[in-house]
Amino acid sequence: MKRKKPTIHDVAAKAGVGLGTVSRVLNDHPAVRPETRARVLRAMEELGYAPNPHARRIAGGRSYTVSVLLPFVATEFYRRLVEGIEGVLLEQRYDLALFPILSLARLKRYLENTTLAYLTDGLILASYDLTERFEEGRLPTERPVVLVDAQNPRYDSVYLDNRLGGRLAGAYLARFPGPIFAITVEEEPDRAFSRTVFAERMAGFQEALKEAGRPFSPDRLYTTRHSQEGGRLALRHFLEKASPPLNVFAGADQVALGVLEEAVRLGLTPGRDVRVLGFDGHPFAEEVGLSTIAQPVEAMGARAAQLLLERMRGYQGPPREVRFEPVLVERASTGTPPAALYVP
C-alpha cells in the first residue's frame, strides 16, 4: 500500500503548533522562536515532508499568494477567520498576504487599482464590501475574488445571517424582566459603508423585541469601539439610566467581556443583577460563562478559501452564496430564563 504523502497539517500536529507557524518556518520568517523553528523542522524531517514551493512558482508563472483584505488583524474574530483561511490555502502551498484596512486613510489606498492587494493570484475580502466604493460596483481586478463575512451578488460570498443572530438575541432577552439595553460596535472605516455586520445584528435585535411587545428605544443603544473598555463604559452609562436588574446585548463577545468585568467590579452579580449576552462564540466565552450568539468563524474562512481555490483553478460558473446560521449558547451570564414569557 502506497504511503500517504505528509501534509502541512501533519507537520503542525506533530510539532504542536499552528498552521501559520509552520508557514512562517517554511518562509524563513524571523518572528519564530529558535526552539519552535527547530521543533517544526524536526517534525518535517521525521515525517519526510519536503515542500518545493519555489519550483512550483517558477513553473506555474504564479505568485502562489492570496491577498486577504480585512478591517483589523488584532481581534479574536479575525484571528479565527484567518486560521480557517490558512488551513485550506497552506495545504495547497499558498501563502497569505494580509492587508488590514484600519482607517479611512488606508481604505483610500485600497481603492487604487495599483495596490499590491490586487496583484496576487486571488483576493478575499472580509467584512467590508469594497465594491460599494467603485462606480461600476466591481473591484479593479480580473483576479478571482471571494467575500467572507459579507455579501455581494456579483462575487462568491460566504456569510453569517447576522440579522437572524440579532433576532435570536432579541427574542431571548425579551423573556427576562427588566429594561433591555444594547451595545453596537463602530470603527472608523465602518462609516464608509452602507452595510455592516453590526448594523444587521441590531436591526434583527430590534425587530424581535418589537414582535415580543417590547419595542426598543434608541436611547438604550450605546455605540463604542470593539474593546473591553467599550463594554465597561457602556454598563456605567446604562446604570445611569436604570437600576438593576438590567439585560444587555453586546454586539461582540469582546465588548460583552468588558460588561461582565465592570459588573463584577461594581459588586453586581452577572446573571442576576446584570444579564449579559454576547455575539461571536469565541473560546474565551465558555471560560467566563458568557452566553452568546455563536458563529462558525473558522468554517466560514475555510469555505471562502475553498471557493477561491476553485475560481483560481478555472471555475467560471455564476456567483455562489454560502449562508451560515448562528446559534444561541446559554451560560451563567444570563442566568435561567423564566418559564413563562415576560409580559411588560
GROMACS .gro file of C-alpha atoms in nm:
model
  344
    1MET     CA    1   0.000   0.000   0.000
    2LYS     CA    2   0.138   0.339  -0.102
    3ARG     CA    3   0.220   0.561   0.192
    4LYS     CA    4   0.016   0.883   0.211
    5LYS     CA    5   0.222   1.195   0.148
    6PRO     CA    6   0.253   1.401   0.469
    7THR     CA    7   0.076   1.738   0.471
    8ILE     CA    8   0.132   2.069   0.645
    9HIS     CA    9  -0.145   1.967   0.887
   10ASP     CA   10   0.059   1.659   0.984
   11VAL     CA   11   0.365   1.876   1.049
   12ALA     CA   12   0.166   2.121   1.263
   13ALA     CA   13   0.012   1.840   1.468
   14LYS     CA   14   0.343   1.663   1.524
   15ALA     CA   15   0.522   1.985   1.621
   16GLY     CA   16   0.233   2.103   1.838
   17VAL     CA   17   0.200   2.439   1.661
   18GLY     CA   18  -0.050   2.616   1.437
   19LEU     CA   19  -0.052   2.610   1.058
   20GLY     CA   20   0.060   2.973   1.048
   21THR     CA   21   0.373   2.886   1.247
   22VAL     CA   22   0.464   2.607   1.002
   23SER     CA   23   0.414   2.851   0.714
   24ARG     CA   24   0.644   3.106   0.877
   25VAL     CA   25   0.912   2.840   0.923
   26LEU     CA   26   0.877   2.737   0.558
   27ASN     CA   27   0.922   3.101   0.454
   28ASP     CA   28   1.210   3.159   0.697
   29HIS     CA   29   1.016   3.431   0.878
   30PRO     CA   30   1.220   3.591   1.159
   31ALA     CA   31   0.926   3.604   1.402
   32VAL     CA   32   0.966   3.239   1.506
   33ARG     CA   33   1.146   3.141   1.824
   34PRO     CA   34   1.455   2.923   1.762
   35GLU     CA   35   1.320   2.635   1.972
   36THR     CA   36   0.989   2.644   1.784
   37ARG     CA   37   1.166   2.652   1.449
   38ALA     CA   38   1.379   2.354   1.550
   39ARG     CA   39   1.070   2.158   1.659
   40VAL     CA   40   0.894   2.225   1.328
   41LEU     CA   41   1.200   2.133   1.121
   42ARG     CA   42   1.242   1.813   1.322
   43ALA     CA   43   0.877   1.721   1.259
   44MET     CA   44   0.927   1.781   0.885
   45GLU     CA   45   1.232   1.558   0.881
   46GLU     CA   46   1.067   1.277   1.077
   47LEU     CA   47   0.757   1.287   0.855
   48GLY     CA   48   0.952   1.320   0.532
   49TYR     CA   49   0.773   1.646   0.447
   50ALA     CA   50   0.963   1.827   0.171
   51PRO     CA   51   0.773   2.112   0.003
   52ASN     CA   52   0.913   2.276  -0.307
   53PRO     CA   53   0.704   2.594  -0.341
   54HIS     CA   54   0.970   2.794  -0.527
   55ALA     CA   55   0.995   2.547  -0.815
   56ARG     CA   56   0.617   2.539  -0.833
   57ARG     CA   57   0.600   2.920  -0.852
   58ILE     CA   58   0.852   2.935  -1.136
   59ALA     CA   59   0.692   2.653  -1.333
   60GLY     CA   60   0.339   2.791  -1.298
   61GLY     CA   61   0.412   3.158  -1.354
   62ARG     CA   62   0.204   3.247  -1.047
   63SER     CA   63   0.277   3.416  -0.717
   64TYR     CA   64   0.107   3.140  -0.514
   65THR     CA   65  -0.006   3.415  -0.280
   66VAL     CA   66  -0.358   3.517  -0.186
   67SER     CA   67  -0.448   3.863  -0.056
   68VAL     CA   68  -0.684   3.900   0.239
   69LEU     CA   69  -0.828   4.248   0.296
   70LEU     CA   70  -0.973   4.272   0.643
   71PRO     CA   71  -1.067   4.554   0.883
   72PHE     CA   72  -0.821   4.452   1.156
   73VAL     CA   73  -0.588   4.168   1.247
   74ALA     CA   74  -0.560   4.202   1.627
   75THR     CA   75  -0.904   4.071   1.723
   76GLU     CA   76  -1.018   3.721   1.810
   77PHE     CA   77  -1.268   3.713   1.522
   78TYR     CA   78  -1.013   3.787   1.252
   79ARG     CA   79  -0.752   3.562   1.413
   80ARG     CA   80  -1.001   3.275   1.387
   81LEU     CA   81  -1.109   3.374   1.037
   82VAL     CA   82  -0.751   3.385   0.908
   83GLU     CA   83  -0.682   3.049   1.076
   84GLY     CA   84  -0.972   2.899   0.880
   85ILE     CA   85  -0.847   3.050   0.553
   86GLU     CA   86  -0.487   2.942   0.617
   87GLY     CA   87  -0.589   2.587   0.697
   88VAL     CA   88  -0.712   2.542   0.339
   89LEU     CA   89  -0.467   2.756   0.142
   90LEU     CA   90  -0.148   2.643   0.314
   91GLU     CA   91  -0.242   2.285   0.234
   92GLN     CA   92  -0.213   2.386  -0.132
   93ARG     CA   93   0.116   2.574  -0.069
   94TYR     CA   94  -0.040   2.919  -0.099
   95ASP     CA   95   0.087   3.198   0.124
   96LEU     CA   96  -0.136   3.470   0.268
   97ALA     CA   97  -0.071   3.842   0.237
   98LEU     CA   98  -0.279   4.030   0.495
   99PHE     CA   99  -0.388   4.385   0.418
  100PRO     CA  100  -0.559   4.543   0.724
  101ILE     CA  101  -0.774   4.847   0.646
  102LEU     CA  102  -0.759   5.001   0.996
  103SER     CA  103  -0.862   5.356   0.895
  104LEU     CA  104  -1.032   5.563   0.624
  105ALA     CA  105  -0.690   5.686   0.511
  106ARG     CA  106  -0.568   5.332   0.449
  107LEU     CA  107  -0.901   5.243   0.289
  108LYS     CA  108  -0.835   5.502   0.018
  109ARG     CA  109  -0.511   5.322  -0.071
  110TYR     CA  110  -0.703   5.000  -0.136
  111LEU     CA  111  -0.933   5.182  -0.378
  112GLU     CA  112  -0.642   5.225  -0.619
  113ASN     CA  113  -0.600   4.952  -0.878
  114THR     CA  114  -0.221   4.962  -0.841
  115THR     CA  115  -0.222   4.841  -0.481
  116LEU     CA  116  -0.034   4.518  -0.417
  117ALA     CA  117  -0.350   4.358  -0.283
  118TYR     CA  118  -0.483   4.320  -0.639
  119LEU     CA  119  -0.163   4.169  -0.782
  120THR     CA  120  -0.175   3.827  -0.615
  121ASP     CA  121  -0.344   3.516  -0.756
  122GLY     CA  122  -0.670   3.580  -0.573
  123LEU     CA  123  -0.839   3.807  -0.324
  124ILE     CA  124  -1.057   3.751  -0.016
  125LEU     CA  125  -1.250   4.049   0.120
  126ALA     CA  126  -1.350   4.018   0.485
  127SER     CA  127  -1.648   4.205   0.636
  128TYR     CA  128  -1.635   4.511   0.409
  129ASP     CA  129  -1.781   4.505   0.057
  130LEU     CA  130  -1.534   4.735  -0.116
  131THR     CA  131  -1.738   4.729  -0.437
  132GLU     CA  132  -1.957   4.999  -0.277
  133ARG     CA  133  -1.669   5.239  -0.329
  134PHE     CA  134  -1.643   5.183  -0.705
  135GLU     CA  135  -1.885   5.339  -0.954
  136GLU     CA  136  -1.948   5.020  -1.152
  137GLY     CA  137  -1.979   4.807  -0.838
  138ARG     CA  138  -1.678   4.594  -0.931
  139LEU     CA  139  -1.325   4.571  -0.798
  140PRO     CA  140  -1.041   4.690  -1.025
  141THR     CA  141  -0.903   4.341  -1.082
  142GLU     CA  142  -0.962   4.042  -1.307
  143ARG     CA  143  -0.828   3.804  -1.041
  144PRO     CA  144  -1.075   3.578  -0.859
  145VAL     CA  145  -1.249   3.744  -0.563
  146VAL     CA  146  -1.446   3.593  -0.273
  147LEU     CA  147  -1.624   3.782   0.006
  148VAL     CA  148  -1.641   3.640   0.357
  149ASP     CA  149  -1.849   3.784   0.641
  150ALA     CA  150  -2.011   3.998   0.367
  151GLN     CA  151  -2.237   3.957   0.063
  152ASN     CA  152  -2.233   4.074  -0.297
  153PRO     CA  153  -2.439   3.922  -0.583
  154ARG     CA  154  -2.150   3.970  -0.829
  155TYR     CA  155  -1.898   3.763  -0.634
  156ASP     CA  156  -1.887   3.437  -0.441
  157SER     CA  157  -1.994   3.518  -0.085
  158VAL     CA  158  -1.966   3.330   0.244
  159TYR     CA  159  -2.156   3.493   0.525
  160LEU     CA  160  -2.335   3.459   0.855
  161ASP     CA  161  -2.702   3.553   0.877
  162ASN     CA  162  -2.635   3.837   1.121
  163ARG     CA  163  -2.993   3.959   1.112
  164LEU     CA  164  -3.105   3.616   1.232
  165GLY     CA  165  -2.843   3.635   1.506
  166GLY     CA  166  -2.985   3.966   1.621
  167ARG     CA  167  -3.334   3.821   1.618
  168LEU     CA  168  -3.221   3.529   1.834
  169ALA     CA  169  -3.072   3.775   2.082
  170GLY     CA  170  -3.383   3.991   2.093
  171ALA     CA  171  -3.625   3.703   2.135
  172TYR     CA  172  -3.411   3.558   2.413
  173LEU     CA  173  -3.365   3.874   2.620
  174ALA     CA  174  -3.733   3.963   2.577
  175ARG     CA  175  -3.810   3.669   2.805
  176PHE     CA  176  -3.648   3.840   3.105
  177PRO     CA  177  -3.792   4.116   3.323
  178GLY     CA  178  -3.609   4.448   3.348
  179PRO     CA  179  -3.500   4.708   3.091
  180ILE     CA  180  -3.313   4.592   2.780
  181PHE     CA  181  -3.004   4.771   2.654
  182ALA     CA  182  -2.774   4.705   2.360
  183ILE     CA  183  -2.418   4.785   2.256
  184THR     CA  184  -2.319   4.813   1.892
  185VAL     CA  185  -1.969   4.848   1.752
  186GLU     CA  186  -1.849   5.111   1.506
  187GLU     CA  187  -1.493   5.163   1.393
  188GLU     CA  188  -1.375   5.448   1.170
  189PRO     CA  189  -1.385   5.253   0.837
  190ASP     CA  190  -1.743   5.138   0.908
  191ARG     CA  191  -1.869   5.487   0.822
  192ALA     CA  192  -1.765   5.440   0.459
  193PHE     CA  193  -2.009   5.151   0.402
  194SER     CA  194  -2.387   5.131   0.388
  195ARG     CA  195  -2.398   4.783   0.546
  196THR     CA  196  -2.201   4.638   0.835
  197VAL     CA  197  -2.244   4.316   1.030
  198PHE     CA  198  -2.314   4.512   1.348
  199ALA     CA  199  -2.592   4.715   1.187
  200GLU     CA  200  -2.751   4.391   1.064
  201ARG     CA  201  -2.735   4.241   1.413
  202MET     CA  202  -2.902   4.542   1.571
  203ALA     CA  203  -3.173   4.555   1.304
  204GLY     CA  204  -3.267   4.193   1.377
  205PHE     CA  205  -3.246   4.255   1.751
  206GLN     CA  206  -3.492   4.543   1.737
  207GLU     CA  207  -3.729   4.351   1.508
  208ALA     CA  208  -3.751   4.063   1.756
  209LEU     CA  209  -3.810   4.294   2.052
  210LYS     CA  210  -4.090   4.472   1.868
  211GLU     CA  211  -4.255   4.140   1.784
  212ALA     CA  212  -4.231   4.040   2.151
  213GLY     CA  213  -4.414   4.356   2.255
  214ARG     CA  214  -4.101   4.522   2.394
  215PRO     CA  215  -4.009   4.795   2.146
  216PHE     CA  216  -3.651   4.922   2.174
  217SER     CA  217  -3.586   5.288   2.246
  218PRO     CA  218  -3.287   5.447   2.063
  219ASP     CA  219  -3.158   5.596   2.389
  220ARG     CA  220  -3.089   5.244   2.513
  221LEU     CA  221  -2.833   5.178   2.238
  222TYR     CA  222  -2.468   5.255   2.312
  223THR     CA  223  -2.211   5.279   2.032
  224THR     CA  224  -1.848   5.208   2.104
  225ARG     CA  225  -1.528   5.062   1.963
  226HIS     CA  226  -1.452   4.691   1.957
  227SER     CA  227  -1.293   4.666   2.301
  228GLN     CA  228  -1.349   4.557   2.658
  229GLU     CA  229  -1.319   4.918   2.767
  230GLY     CA  230  -1.617   4.996   2.545
  231GLY     CA  231  -1.821   4.740   2.736
  232ARG     CA  232  -1.716   4.885   3.070
  233LEU     CA  233  -1.816   5.237   2.963
  234ALA     CA  234  -2.147   5.111   2.825
  235LEU     CA  235  -2.251   4.946   3.152
  236ARG     CA  236  -2.176   5.263   3.350
  237HIS     CA  237  -2.389   5.455   3.102
  238PHE     CA  238  -2.678   5.209   3.134
  239LEU     CA  239  -2.668   5.220   3.515
  240GLU     CA  240  -2.723   5.596   3.498
  241LYS     CA  241  -3.050   5.527   3.317
  242ALA     CA  242  -3.188   5.234   3.515
  243SER     CA  243  -3.134   5.026   3.827
  244PRO     CA  244  -3.065   4.651   3.824
  245PRO     CA  245  -3.166   4.405   3.705
  246LEU     CA  246  -3.058   4.503   3.353
  247ASN     CA  247  -3.042   4.299   3.033
  248VAL     CA  248  -2.756   4.380   2.796
  249PHE     CA  249  -2.696   4.257   2.441
  250ALA     CA  250  -2.341   4.328   2.328
  251GLY     CA  251  -2.280   4.301   1.954
  252ALA     CA  252  -1.942   4.133   2.012
  253ASP     CA  253  -1.806   3.896   2.277
  254GLN     CA  254  -1.505   4.122   2.341
  255VAL     CA  255  -1.738   4.406   2.437
  256ALA     CA  256  -1.957   4.173   2.644
  257LEU     CA  257  -1.648   4.066   2.839
  258GLY     CA  258  -1.595   4.429   2.940
  259VAL     CA  259  -1.956   4.447   3.063
  260LEU     CA  260  -1.902   4.137   3.277
  261GLU     CA  261  -1.578   4.272   3.423
  262GLU     CA  262  -1.735   4.606   3.509
  263ALA     CA  263  -2.037   4.441   3.668
  264VAL     CA  264  -1.811   4.240   3.899
  265ARG     CA  265  -1.602   4.549   3.979
  266LEU     CA  266  -1.919   4.733   4.082
  267GLY     CA  267  -2.028   4.446   4.308
  268LEU     CA  268  -2.308   4.332   4.078
  269THR     CA  269  -2.381   3.965   4.009
  270PRO     CA  270  -2.381   3.862   3.639
  271GLY     CA  271  -2.687   3.656   3.555
  272ARG     CA  272  -2.891   3.822   3.831
  273ASP     CA  273  -2.823   4.197   3.854
  274VAL     CA  274  -2.686   4.226   3.500
  275ARG     CA  275  -2.771   3.969   3.234
  276VAL     CA  276  -2.519   3.980   2.951
  277LEU     CA  277  -2.546   3.824   2.605
  278GLY     CA  278  -2.258   3.847   2.359
  279PHE     CA  279  -2.213   3.765   1.991
  280ASP     CA  280  -1.938   3.553   1.826
  281GLY     CA  281  -1.895   3.240   2.036
  282HIS     CA  282  -1.523   3.288   2.094
  283PRO     CA  283  -1.342   3.025   2.304
  284PHE     CA  284  -1.298   3.262   2.598
  285ALA     CA  285  -1.678   3.299   2.625
  286GLU     CA  286  -1.702   2.948   2.769
  287GLU     CA  287  -1.421   3.016   3.015
  288VAL     CA  288  -1.601   3.319   3.165
  289GLY     CA  289  -1.953   3.175   3.143
  290LEU     CA  290  -2.070   3.422   2.879
  291SER     CA  291  -2.396   3.350   2.698
  292THR     CA  292  -2.351   3.428   2.331
  293ILE     CA  293  -2.478   3.405   1.977
  294ALA     CA  294  -2.214   3.176   1.828
  295GLN     CA  295  -2.091   3.176   1.470
  296PRO     CA  296  -1.863   2.918   1.299
  297VAL     CA  297  -1.580   3.161   1.220
  298GLU     CA  298  -1.314   2.907   1.115
  299ALA     CA  299  -1.565   2.721   0.894
  300MET     CA  300  -1.657   3.046   0.720
  301GLY     CA  301  -1.292   3.121   0.649
  302ALA     CA  302  -1.227   2.769   0.524
  303ARG     CA  303  -1.527   2.776   0.289
  304ALA     CA  304  -1.421   3.111   0.146
  305ALA     CA  305  -1.075   2.972   0.076
  306GLN     CA  306  -1.224   2.665  -0.093
  307LEU     CA  307  -1.439   2.880  -0.324
  308LEU     CA  308  -1.138   3.094  -0.412
  309LEU     CA  309  -0.926   2.789  -0.494
  310GLU     CA  310  -1.199   2.665  -0.728
  311ARG     CA  311  -1.205   3.002  -0.904
  312MET     CA  312  -0.826   3.008  -0.937
  313ARG     CA  313  -0.840   2.660  -1.089
  314GLY     CA  314  -1.074   2.778  -1.362
  315TYR     CA  315  -1.432   2.757  -1.231
  316GLN     CA  316  -1.638   3.002  -1.441
  317GLY     CA  317  -1.988   2.943  -1.300
  318PRO     CA  318  -2.222   3.209  -1.162
  319PRO     CA  319  -2.155   3.368  -0.821
  320ARG     CA  320  -2.228   3.134  -0.530
  321GLU     CA  321  -2.364   3.212  -0.184
  322VAL     CA  322  -2.288   3.009   0.127
  323ARG     CA  323  -2.502   3.110   0.425
  324PHE     CA  324  -2.423   3.006   0.782
  325GLU     CA  325  -2.670   3.030   1.071
  326PRO     CA  326  -2.579   3.143   1.424
  327VAL     CA  327  -2.687   2.955   1.736
  328LEU     CA  328  -2.775   3.070   2.086
  329VAL     CA  329  -2.548   2.935   2.360
  330GLU     CA  330  -2.682   2.988   2.713
  331ARG     CA  331  -2.443   3.019   3.007
  332ALA     CA  332  -2.426   3.174   3.353
  333SER     CA  333  -2.408   3.538   3.240
  334THR     CA  334  -2.780   3.543   3.161
  335GLY     CA  335  -2.898   3.317   3.440
  336THR     CA  336  -3.203   3.095   3.394
  337PRO     CA  337  -3.479   3.239   3.173
  338PRO     CA  338  -3.831   3.248   3.319
  339ALA     CA  339  -4.055   2.952   3.239
  340ALA     CA  340  -4.322   3.190   3.107
  341LEU     CA  341  -4.271   3.474   2.860
  342TYR     CA  342  -4.228   3.807   3.039
  343VAL     CA  343  -4.515   4.048   2.973
  344PRO     CA  344  -4.429   4.414   3.050
   0.00000   0.00000   0.00000
